Amino acid sequence: MKLINSSFLKKLFAGACALIIATNANASTSYPLKVKAENGEVVIKTKPKRIVVLEFGLLDELKLLGVKPVGIGTSDATEGNDPEHLQTFIKTIPSVGTRDEPSLEAIAKLKPDLIIGDYSLIANLLPQLNKIAPTLLMNGILGNPNEQVKNLKTLAKVTDTETKVPAILKQYNKIKAQAEKIAAKSPQKTILIGFVTPSGVFRVLTANAIATPILNELNRKNLITEVDNMHRVDITVESVINKNPDQIILLLTDGNKAPYEKLASNPLWNDVRANKENQVYFMDRNVWAKTHGIEAMEIMYKEAMSSGMFNTESSK
Amino acid sequence: MSWHFISKFYLIMKYVLLYISLFIATIWLFIWSLTLGPIHIPINKIIDLIRHPEATLEWRIIYETRLPRALIGVLTGSCLAIAGVILQYVTRNLMACPSLLGINQGAQLGILLILITAPFTQLPIVILYALVGGAVAGLVTYLLVYSMGVSALKLVLVGQAINALLYAISLSLIILFPQKSGVILVNINGSLAGSSWQSFHTVAPILFIAIIACYVYIKKIHILSLGEEIATSLGINIKWLLAIAFIIVTSLCSLSVSLVGQILFFPLIAVNFSKIILKSNSPFHLLIVAMFIGAILMTLSDCLMRYIYIDQEVPIGIFMSLIGAPVLVLCARIKQ
Amino acid sequence: MITNHKINKLIILFITAITICYTSLMLGFTYYSITDVIDTLIYKQDINGSYFAIFDIRIPRMLMGVLCGSMFALSSSLLQSVFRNPMASSETLGINSASALFVLIGISLFGKSSEYSLLCYSLIGAALGFTITLFSSLDQGKILRVRLIIVGIAIGAFFKSASQFIMTFQDEKLSSFVSFLNGTLYSSTIESASAIIIPSIIVVSITFCCIKQIDLLQLSDDVAISIGFNVTRWKIIIIFLALLLTAIAVSCVGSLGFIGLISPNIARLIFGYSNKYTLLASSLIGIILTISADIIGRIIFIPYEIAPGIISIIIGVPYFLYIMRKLRY
């Protein structure tokens, strides 16, 4: 008797909470809703229940908002695994093909009421996608941290989950502030960030890449600045010596260190100052170079903090 | 008598002059390639370092990366060129080219296969796969052409078809095995960036043996190119000779591909250039000139790419076929 | 009698083409049975999402495949008759790669404003590629048939490398160009299909009106001139038609190389040398090959796709080698 009572009370309480949240939410989001996106103003008639999302950063943000899409675009043939923090989430959702050439039939089959995609990847599919469902194009994979926050807010508004945003942003800002605080203590340093191809070539992310603004906030300056439109270039070890970065971040594909060992077998690698001073750090390529959602950025900050790249002692 | 002597002297002088100028050009390019890179090291500094080697950073940069790169450039350039010479003699065909016969693409596919099944395998095994891939592709192409009756057009067309087929298979493999990170960005476009002493040491001995074999057999191969009857009457075992020539050509090409990747048209350009410069039919001299020209072409294109894009690595394979196609067209015109 | 026989063959080809096209409406991410497709097409019923899948994806793709497949085949047949060379085609003369390169340059410089602007870039490229090939293989006013093809292949490789060269300097933005260079029907929409349907039908019908002249081109030049036929003028007209056909097709689907080369050869195997039948037959064969390559490419690895250009190479090369065996030179 008592047991039932307590559970009843709990339910009642939860219901009341939900009601408050719901009314709150209703106050901010009312459908039909007009949303401004990269493809102009999009009208969403009712609260979307079946969402197809075609980019990892946007998927990341939906996951934080507690919205489970019905279909997703995944990595293409040459990219390796999907980002780790999303993998278990991705496994439970059917794939509709790659992020830049999804199978339109597969999307249509899922009968989505909203499609969320990346402007730089699928802008040319917009007319087709619009026939399936209202489509929101955002600046996902190439969006800087501010744009990611903006995306999160837009997605929250669209999916009627705005109440969750403050908590997410609080958590994000907390980690970010924490990282920045630690970073501020160590002096400003120059950096190279990139990954090694199987043939042993160092492929570095340029100042245009999304990792750069994050590193900037962490008091780290990307040295590859002279290219205008590319996100990565190949450089030799000699070029690394010439750039002479204080620190190097090596992004590992699926945690595999073998390509790095190939690079390190180059005798000149020992002449790289960052290597001599033990300032080479390993991080996850799938997070740093493939997605830039809020959670991905949290992981980046955490990885940067735990890597020890801000320890002032070890730089001797 | 004296007239005969003078003309012979003139001929010798001609060759001597030719070789000296080719040699100087090669050395000059070689040294230029040593000076090129993100860290500028002027020539007099290099000469200083050669005279008095000391363990400075400059010395290590030159010794550890630029020197193997330059050596591999020279080596693969000359190997591809002489492979072209041998192939042209054997097939009696001016358009024969290992890269057009599918040998190079086959070697590439072999490398791709081993990288799919076991990413980051040791270099010797990768090279073995390249050899097998190149040999199988070359054999298939040539047998096909042979069964149809050999002609220049057929050689080019069948080679091109096999090339396209192997390329399509490689692409499908990449699509079908997306999880294998080893497949990602195989050295598809031809580049000297991955050069190291290790790869040089592994491959160079076999290449040297192949080059020596070329010089040993070039006379016989040339006789064979004049006609099978003549060859048999001179006591040459044709089947044996063909097998040897095939082994030489595939090993030269496949090993070069495993070092620098796919470079379309290269042998054809080198051989045709050499013929224009040499203006004689002596197979022995053609072989030497082709070696020089191959080395010069390869080093020159690598130097140019490094000179234009100082801080980046740009694949020379694409660049080679950019300059290669016009040269090929020109050669086809001049020969008439 | 013989004519009847040929007409029967033509009818069989036609029926095959229709069947393949119909099959392409049935197969894809979801399988729809024969009756499902009929219900959707005629009664506009929506069976398990069939309405969208068929009307917005499969029909545009099929339409594009039919148009471009037949145009590639036709343009190659025209080139083969003009040069009297069974190995001539838009691919082996370097035309495909040249127009693909120009489409690529056009889009990256000026953006994709309309289907017709792409068509312009593509036509400029086609004309340029062809002119270079032609002049490079001219020798004292004559075209050597062997050299034409060798030079054409070299020129084609040149333009292909140039495209790759451009692509190494552009990353994320142009990722969809990889499949364009290989030839794909992925990006076909009902809008893009309807944009080219009128120009392509016009060009194709003009081509069929010229059958008589194409036949006359088969005669030796002396004979043709003696019956008062202006060889040079008609050669130029026919070549221009071929370039136009290729340019339209490349601007839509990229380079589907082998289909153009093979189709006329297969047609000639079946129908002999009378252009009356071979032209029609080769365009039907082009359609059959393109659509089946597309079907295979999209059902082999659902929901991912393999570009039909790649599939067409894999199925086309063995047959191409088989045809080569019968060549005399």
PDB file of N, CA and C in Angstrom, chain C residues 202-279:
ATOM      1  N   ILE C 202      15.750  17.550 -79.384  1.00  0.00           N
ATOM      2  CA  ILE C 202      15.982  18.266 -80.642  1.00  0.00           C
ATOM      3  C   ILE C 202      17.250  17.761 -81.314  1.00  0.00           C
ATOM      4  N   VAL C 203      18.328  17.697 -80.538  1.00  0.00           N
ATOM      5  CA  VAL C 203      19.601  17.283 -81.143  1.00  0.00           C
ATOM      6  C   VAL C 203      19.514  15.843 -81.643  1.00  0.00           C
ATOM      7  N   VAL C 204      18.882  14.981 -80.838  1.00  0.00           N
ATOM      8  CA  VAL C 204      18.777  13.577 -81.250  1.00  0.00           C
ATOM      9  C   VAL C 204      17.952  13.463 -82.529  1.00  0.00           C
ATOM     10  N   SER C 205      16.860  14.225 -82.631  1.00  0.00           N
ATOM     11  CA  SER C 205      16.049  14.077 -83.841  1.00  0.00           C
ATOM     12  C   SER C 205      16.775  14.650 -85.056  1.00  0.00           C
ATOM     13  N   ILE C 206      17.532  15.745 -84.848  1.00  0.00           N
ATOM     14  CA  ILE C 206      18.327  16.253 -85.974  1.00  0.00           C
ATOM     15  C   ILE C 206      19.284  15.165 -86.443  1.00  0.00           C
ATOM     16  N   THR C 207      19.886  14.486 -85.454  1.00  0.00           N
ATOM     17  CA  THR C 207      20.822  13.412 -85.803  1.00  0.00           C
ATOM     18  C   THR C 207      20.140  12.360 -86.665  1.00  0.00           C
ATOM     19  N   PHE C 208      18.938  11.974 -86.253  1.00  0.00           N
ATOM     20  CA  PHE C 208      18.268  10.924 -87.024  1.00  0.00           C
ATOM     21  C   PHE C 208      17.845  11.412 -88.395  1.00  0.00           C
ATOM     22  N   CYS C 209      17.663  12.730 -88.532  1.00  0.00           N
ATOM     23  CA  CYS C 209      17.344  13.255 -89.861  1.00  0.00           C
ATOM     24  C   CYS C 209      18.548  13.162 -90.793  1.00  0.00           C
ATOM     25  N   CYS C 210      19.733  13.073 -90.215  1.00  0.00           N
ATOM     26  CA  CYS C 210      20.941  13.089 -91.040  1.00  0.00           C
ATOM     27  C   CYS C 210      21.401  11.687 -91.427  1.00  0.00           C
ATOM     28  N   ILE C 211      20.576  10.684 -91.168  1.00  0.00           N
ATOM     29  CA  ILE C 211      21.011   9.311 -91.416  1.00  0.00           C
ATOM     30  C   ILE C 211      21.539   9.127 -92.835  1.00  0.00           C
ATOM     31  N   LYS C 212      20.848   9.732 -93.788  1.00  0.00           N
ATOM     32  CA  LYS C 212      21.237   9.538 -95.181  1.00  0.00           C
ATOM     33  C   LYS C 212      22.651  10.077 -95.427  1.00  0.00           C
ATOM     34  N   GLN C 213      22.894  11.276 -94.876  1.00  0.00           N
ATOM     35  CA  GLN C 213      24.216  11.882 -95.060  1.00  0.00           C
ATOM     36  C   GLN C 213      25.290  11.050 -94.364  1.00  0.00           C
ATOM     37  N   ILE C 214      24.937  10.539 -93.165  1.00  0.00           N
ATOM     38  CA  ILE C 214      25.921   9.719 -92.455  1.00  0.00           C
ATOM     39  C   ILE C 214      26.261   8.491 -93.278  1.00  0.00           C
ATOM     40  N   ASP C 215      25.243   7.921 -93.903  1.00  0.00           N
ATOM     41  CA  ASP C 215      25.478   6.763 -94.759  1.00  0.00           C
ATOM     42  C   ASP C 215      26.414   7.121 -95.902  1.00  0.00           C
ATOM     43  N   LEU C 216      26.177   8.295 -96.502  1.00  0.00           N
ATOM     44  CA  LEU C 216      27.016   8.709 -97.626  1.00  0.00           C
ATOM     45  C   LEU C 216      28.461   8.900 -97.191  1.00  0.00           C
ATOM     46  N   LEU C 217      28.656   9.300 -95.915  1.00  0.00           N
ATOM     47  CA  LEU C 217      30.022   9.509 -95.442  1.00  0.00           C
ATOM     48  C   LEU C 217      30.807   8.210 -95.426  1.00  0.00           C
ATOM     49  N   GLN C 218      30.075   7.078 -95.402  1.00  0.00           N
ATOM     50  CA  GLN C 218      30.784   5.795 -95.396  1.00  0.00           C
ATOM     51  C   GLN C 218      31.465   5.529 -96.739  1.00  0.00           C
ATOM     52  N   LEU C 219      30.929   6.135 -97.773  1.00  0.00           N
ATOM     53  CA  LEU C 219      31.546   5.940 -99.088  1.00  0.00           C
ATOM     54  C   LEU C 219      32.926   6.579 -99.103  1.00  0.00           C
ATOM     55  N   SER C 220      33.746   6.154-100.030  1.00  0.00           N
ATOM     56  CA  SER C 220      35.050   6.799-100.111  1.00  0.00           C
ATOM     57  C   SER C 220      34.824   8.218-100.643  1.00  0.00           C
ATOM     58  N   ASP C 221      35.722   9.116-100.255  1.00  0.00           N
ATOM     59  CA  ASP C 221      35.510  10.528-100.554  1.00  0.00           C
ATOM     60  C   ASP C 221      35.293  10.786-102.043  1.00  0.00           C
ATOM     61  N   ASP C 222      36.064  10.092-102.900  1.00  0.00           N
ATOM     62  CA  ASP C 222      35.958  10.324-104.345  1.00  0.00           C
ATOM     63  C   ASP C 222      34.553  10.024-104.846  1.00  0.00           C
ATOM     64  N   VAL C 223      34.053   8.861-104.428  1.00  0.00           N
ATOM     65  CA  VAL C 223      32.713   8.472-104.865  1.00  0.00           C
ATOM     66  C   VAL C 223      31.690   9.498-104.379  1.00  0.00           C
ATOM     67  N   ALA C 224      31.817   9.873-103.114  1.00  0.00           N
ATOM     68  CA  ALA C 224      30.853  10.811-102.550  1.00  0.00           C
ATOM     69  C   ALA C 224      30.860  12.121-103.320  1.00  0.00           C
ATOM     70  N   ILE C 225      32.065  12.602-103.619  1.00  0.00           N
ATOM     71  CA  ILE C 225      32.160  13.877-104.342  1.00  0.00           C
ATOM     72  C   ILE C 225      31.582  13.731-105.742  1.00  0.00           C
ATOM     73  N   SER C 226      31.810  12.574-106.332  1.00  0.00           N
ATOM     74  CA  SER C 226      31.332  12.385-107.697  1.00  0.00           C
ATOM     75  C   SER C 226      29.812  12.398-107.783  1.00  0.00           C
ATOM     76  N   ILE C 227      29.127  12.055-106.701  1.00  0.00           N
ATOM     77  CA  ILE C 227      27.666  12.175-106.762  1.00  0.00           C
ATOM     78  C   ILE C 227      27.196  13.516-106.196  1.00  0.00           C
ATOM     79  N   GLY C 228      28.163  14.461-106.081  1.00  0.00           N
ATOM     80  CA  GLY C 228      27.781  15.814-105.698  1.00  0.00           C
ATOM     81  C   GLY C 228      27.484  15.970-104.217  1.00  0.00           C
ATOM     82  N   PHE C 229      28.143  15.215-103.394  1.00  0.00           N
ATOM     83  CA  PHE C 229      27.897  15.281-101.960  1.00  0.00           C
ATOM     84  C   PHE C 229      29.039  16.053-101.304  1.00  0.00           C
ATOM     85  N   ASN C 230      28.708  17.109-100.584  1.00  0.00           N
ATOM     86  CA  ASN C 230      29.733  17.951 -99.980  1.00  0.00           C
ATOM     87  C   ASN C 230      30.259  17.299 -98.702  1.00  0.00           C
ATOM     88  N   VAL C 231      31.329  16.528 -98.872  1.00  0.00           N
ATOM     89  CA  VAL C 231      31.831  15.722 -97.748  1.00  0.00           C
ATOM     90  C   VAL C 231      32.236  16.593 -96.564  1.00  0.00           C
ATOM     91  N   THR C 232      33.072  17.602 -96.841  1.00  0.00           N
ATOM     92  CA  THR C 232      33.617  18.395 -95.737  1.00  0.00           C
ATOM     93  C   THR C 232      32.519  19.061 -94.928  1.00  0.00           C
ATOM     94  N   ARG C 233      31.561  19.644 -95.648  1.00  0.00           N
ATOM     95  CA  ARG C 233      30.509  20.348 -94.920  1.00  0.00           C
ATOM     96  C   ARG C 233      29.775  19.385 -93.999  1.00  0.00           C
ATOM     97  N   TRP C 234      29.403  18.227 -94.521  1.00  0.00           N
ATOM     98  CA  TRP C 234      28.635  17.294 -93.699  1.00  0.00           C
ATOM     99  C   TRP C 234      29.452  16.714 -92.566  1.00  0.00           C
ATOM    100  N   LYS C 235      30.742  16.520 -92.835  1.00  0.00           N
ATOM    101  CA  LYS C 235      31.577  16.041 -91.748  1.00  0.00           C
ATOM    102  C   LYS C 235      31.539  17.032 -90.591  1.00  0.00           C
ATOM    103  N   ILE C 236      31.678  18.318 -90.921  1.00  0.00           N
ATOM    104  CA  ILE C 236      31.686  19.335 -89.858  1.00  0.00           C
ATOM    105  C   ILE C 236      30.353  19.335 -89.121  1.00  0.00           C
ATOM    106  N   ILE C 237      29.253  19.256 -89.896  1.00  0.00           N
ATOM    107  CA  ILE C 237      27.931  19.270 -89.248  1.00  0.00           C
ATOM    108  C   ILE C 237      27.799  18.081 -88.301  1.00  0.00           C
ATOM    109  N   ILE C 238      28.177  16.909 -88.788  1.00  0.00           N
ATOM    110  CA  ILE C 238      28.000  15.697 -87.970  1.00  0.00           C
ATOM    111  C   ILE C 238      28.881  15.743 -86.732  1.00  0.00           C
ATOM    112  N   ILE C 239      30.112  16.226 -86.905  1.00  0.00           N
ATOM    113  CA  ILE C 239      30.996  16.328 -85.745  1.00  0.00           C
ATOM    114  C   ILE C 239      30.402  17.300 -84.735  1.00  0.00           C
ATOM    115  N   PHE C 240      29.861  18.406 -85.238  1.00  0.00           N
ATOM    116  CA  PHE C 240      29.262  19.375 -84.329  1.00  0.00           C
ATOM    117  C   PHE C 240      28.109  18.732 -83.565  1.00  0.00           C
ATOM    118  N   LEU C 241      27.293  17.958 -84.264  1.00  0.00           N
ATOM    119  CA  LEU C 241      26.199  17.249 -83.587  1.00  0.00           C
ATOM    120  C   LEU C 241      26.747  16.337 -82.496  1.00  0.00           C
ATOM    121  N   ALA C 242      27.805  15.610 -82.839  1.00  0.00           N
ATOM    122  CA  ALA C 242      28.388  14.679 -81.864  1.00  0.00           C
ATOM    123  C   ALA C 242      28.884  15.424 -80.639  1.00  0.00           C
ATOM    124  N   LEU C 243      29.542  16.572 -80.875  1.00  0.00           N
ATOM    125  CA  LEU C 243      30.042  17.354 -79.745  1.00  0.00           C
ATOM    126  C   LEU C 243      28.892  17.844 -78.878  1.00  0.00           C
ATOM    127  N   LEU C 244      27.834  18.288 -79.533  1.00  0.00           N
ATOM    128  CA  LEU C 244      26.679  18.797 -78.808  1.00  0.00           C
ATOM    129  C   LEU C 244      26.087  17.693 -77.938  1.00  0.00           C
ATOM    130  N   LEU C 245      25.942  16.506 -78.518  1.00  0.00           N
ATOM    131  CA  LEU C 245      25.392  15.370 -77.762  1.00  0.00           C
ATOM    132  C   LEU C 245      26.255  15.068 -76.541  1.00  0.00           C
ATOM    133  N   THR C 246      27.560  14.983 -76.775  1.00  0.00           N
ATOM    134  CA  THR C 246      28.450  14.684 -75.651  1.00  0.00           C
ATOM    135  C   THR C 246      28.362  15.764 -74.587  1.00  0.00           C
ATOM    136  N   ALA C 247      28.387  17.025 -75.031  1.00  0.00           N
ATOM    137  CA  ALA C 247      28.402  18.131 -74.072  1.00  0.00           C
ATOM    138  C   ALA C 247      27.172  18.087 -73.187  1.00  0.00           C
ATOM    139  N   ILE C 248      25.995  17.856 -73.794  1.00  0.00           N
ATOM    140  CA  ILE C 248      24.774  17.803 -72.986  1.00  0.00           C
ATOM    141  C   ILE C 248      24.885  16.670 -71.976  1.00  0.00           C
ATOM    142  N   ALA C 249      25.297  15.510 -72.446  1.00  0.00           N
ATOM    143  CA  ALA C 249      25.348  14.350 -71.559  1.00  0.00           C
ATOM    144  C   ALA C 249      26.350  14.557 -70.434  1.00  0.00           C
ATOM    145  N   VAL C 250      27.544  15.064 -70.761  1.00  0.00           N
ATOM    146  CA  VAL C 250      28.559  15.230 -69.718  1.00  0.00           C
ATOM    147  C   VAL C 250      28.112  16.256 -68.687  1.00  0.00           C
ATOM    148  N   SER C 251      27.473  17.338 -69.143  1.00  0.00           N
ATOM    149  CA  SER C 251      27.067  18.362 -68.181  1.00  0.00           C
ATOM    150  C   SER C 251      26.055  17.805 -67.189  1.00  0.00           C
ATOM    151  N   CYS C 252      25.364  16.743 -67.550  1.00  0.00           N
ATOM    152  CA  CYS C 252      24.366  16.181 -66.627  1.00  0.00           C
ATOM    153  C   CYS C 252      24.928  15.089 -65.742  1.00  0.00           C
ATOM    154  N   VAL C 253      25.645  14.142 -66.318  1.00  0.00           N
ATOM    155  CA  VAL C 253      26.003  12.954 -65.540  1.00  0.00           C
ATOM    156  C   VAL C 253      27.499  12.739 -65.413  1.00  0.00           C
ATOM    157  N   GLY C 254      28.315  13.630 -65.963  1.00  0.00           N
ATOM    158  CA  GLY C 254      29.750  13.389 -65.918  1.00  0.00           C
ATOM    159  C   GLY C 254      30.157  12.449 -67.038  1.00  0.00           C
ATOM    160  N   SER C 255      31.289  11.808 -66.874  1.00  0.00           N
ATOM    161  CA  SER C 255      31.835  11.036 -67.978  1.00  0.00           C
ATOM    162  C   SER C 255      31.527   9.555 -67.820  1.00  0.00           C
ATOM    163  N   LEU C 256      30.647   9.033 -68.685  1.00  0.00           N
ATOM    164  CA  LEU C 256      30.345   7.599 -68.670  1.00  0.00           C
ATOM    165  C   LEU C 256      31.075   6.960 -69.842  1.00  0.00           C
ATOM    166  N   GLY C 257      32.385   6.888 -69.712  1.00  0.00           N
ATOM    167  CA  GLY C 257      33.251   6.615 -70.847  1.00  0.00           C
ATOM    168  C   GLY C 257      32.944   5.409 -71.694  1.00  0.00           C
ATOM    169  N   PHE C 258      32.941   4.242 -71.093  1.00  0.00           N
ATOM    170  CA  PHE C 258      32.928   3.040 -71.905  1.00  0.00           C
ATOM    171  C   PHE C 258      31.624   2.806 -72.643  1.00  0.00           C
ATOM    172  N   ILE C 259      30.542   3.351 -72.114  1.00  0.00           N
ATOM    173  CA  ILE C 259      29.252   3.088 -72.743  1.00  0.00           C
ATOM    174  C   ILE C 259      29.225   3.615 -74.171  1.00  0.00           C
ATOM    175  N   GLY C 260      29.758   4.842 -74.352  1.00  0.00           N
ATOM    176  CA  GLY C 260      29.784   5.403 -75.703  1.00  0.00           C
ATOM    177  C   GLY C 260      30.622   4.568 -76.651  1.00  0.00           C
ATOM    178  N   LEU C 261      31.737   4.083 -76.157  1.00  0.00           N
ATOM    179  CA  LEU C 261      32.641   3.328 -77.020  1.00  0.00           C
ATOM    180  C   LEU C 261      32.058   1.981 -77.433  1.00  0.00           C
ATOM    181  N   ILE C 262      31.403   1.324 -76.491  1.00  0.00           N
ATOM    182  CA  ILE C 262      30.961  -0.046 -76.749  1.00  0.00           C
ATOM    183  C   ILE C 262      29.673  -0.112 -77.568  1.00  0.00           C
ATOM    184  N   SER C 263      28.698   0.749 -77.202  1.00  0.00           N
ATOM    185  CA  SER C 263      27.359   0.584 -77.789  1.00  0.00           C
ATOM    186  C   SER C 263      27.356   0.509 -79.311  1.00  0.00           C
ATOM    187  N   PRO C 264      28.014   1.453 -80.020  1.00  0.00           N
ATOM    188  CA  PRO C 264      27.972   1.354 -81.480  1.00  0.00           C
ATOM    189  C   PRO C 264      28.607   0.067 -81.992  1.00  0.00           C
ATOM    190  N   ASN C 265      29.637  -0.392 -81.293  1.00  0.00           N
ATOM    191  CA  ASN C 265      30.285  -1.634 -81.723  1.00  0.00           C
ATOM    192  C   ASN C 265      29.364  -2.831 -81.590  1.00  0.00           C
ATOM    193  N   ILE C 266      28.637  -2.882 -80.462  1.00  0.00           N
ATOM    194  CA  ILE C 266      27.679  -3.977 -80.297  1.00  0.00           C
ATOM    195  C   ILE C 266      26.613  -3.883 -81.382  1.00  0.00           C
ATOM    196  N   ALA C 267      26.145  -2.653 -81.617  1.00  0.00           N
ATOM    197  CA  ALA C 267      25.108  -2.463 -82.621  1.00  0.00           C
ATOM    198  C   ALA C 267      25.586  -2.968 -83.977  1.00  0.00           C
ATOM    199  N   ARG C 268      26.839  -2.664 -84.292  1.00  0.00           N
ATOM    200  CA  ARG C 268      27.358  -3.072 -85.592  1.00  0.00           C
ATOM    201  C   ARG C 268      27.484  -4.597 -85.688  1.00  0.00           C
ATOM    202  N   LEU C 269      27.818  -5.225 -84.545  1.00  0.00           N
ATOM    203  CA  LEU C 269      27.893  -6.685 -84.534  1.00  0.00           C
ATOM    204  C   LEU C 269      26.547  -7.288 -84.892  1.00  0.00           C
ATOM    205  N   ILE C 270      25.475  -6.641 -84.382  1.00  0.00           N
ATOM    206  CA  ILE C 270      24.145  -7.211 -84.601  1.00  0.00           C
ATOM    207  C   ILE C 270      23.596  -6.835 -85.972  1.00  0.00           C
ATOM    208  N   PHE C 271      23.801  -5.578 -86.366  1.00  0.00           N
ATOM    209  CA  PHE C 271      23.090  -5.089 -87.552  1.00  0.00           C
ATOM    210  C   PHE C 271      23.966  -4.829 -88.762  1.00  0.00           C
ATOM    211  N   GLY C 272      25.272  -5.049 -88.639  1.00  0.00           N
ATOM    212  CA  GLY C 272      26.112  -4.751 -89.786  1.00  0.00           C
ATOM    213  C   GLY C 272      26.288  -3.257 -89.935  1.00  0.00           C
ATOM    214  N   TYR C 273      26.561  -2.798 -91.163  1.00  0.00           N
ATOM    215  CA  TYR C 273      27.013  -1.420 -91.316  1.00  0.00           C
ATOM    216  C   TYR C 273      25.944  -0.431 -91.768  1.00  0.00           C
ATOM    217  N   SER C 274      24.681  -0.867 -91.843  1.00  0.00           N
ATOM    218  CA  SER C 274      23.670   0.089 -92.289  1.00  0.00           C
ATOM    219  C   SER C 274      23.296   1.027 -91.150  1.00  0.00           C
ATOM    220  N   ASN C 275      23.566   2.329 -91.365  1.00  0.00           N
ATOM    221  CA  ASN C 275      23.332   3.291 -90.289  1.00  0.00           C
ATOM    222  C   ASN C 275      21.880   3.422 -89.899  1.00  0.00           C
ATOM    223  N   LYS C 276      21.003   3.066 -90.859  1.00  0.00           N
ATOM    224  CA  LYS C 276      19.582   3.179 -90.584  1.00  0.00           C
ATOM    225  C   LYS C 276      19.260   2.442 -89.285  1.00  0.00           C
ATOM    226  N   TYR C 277      19.827   1.246 -89.146  1.00  0.00           N
ATOM    227  CA  TYR C 277      19.532   0.467 -87.938  1.00  0.00           C
ATOM    228  C   TYR C 277      20.544   0.700 -86.829  1.00  0.00           C
ATOM    229  N   THR C 278      21.811   0.818 -87.212  1.00  0.00           N
ATOM    230  CA  THR C 278      22.814   0.860 -86.149  1.00  0.00           C
ATOM    231  C   THR C 278      22.659   2.092 -85.262  1.00  0.00           C
ATOM    232  N   LEU C 279      22.290   3.215 -85.843  1.00  0.00           N
ATOM    233  CA  LEU C 279      22.143   4.411 -85.014  1.00  0.00           C
ATOM    234  C   LEU C 279      21.099   4.186 -83.932  1.00  0.00           C
TER     235      LEU C 279
END
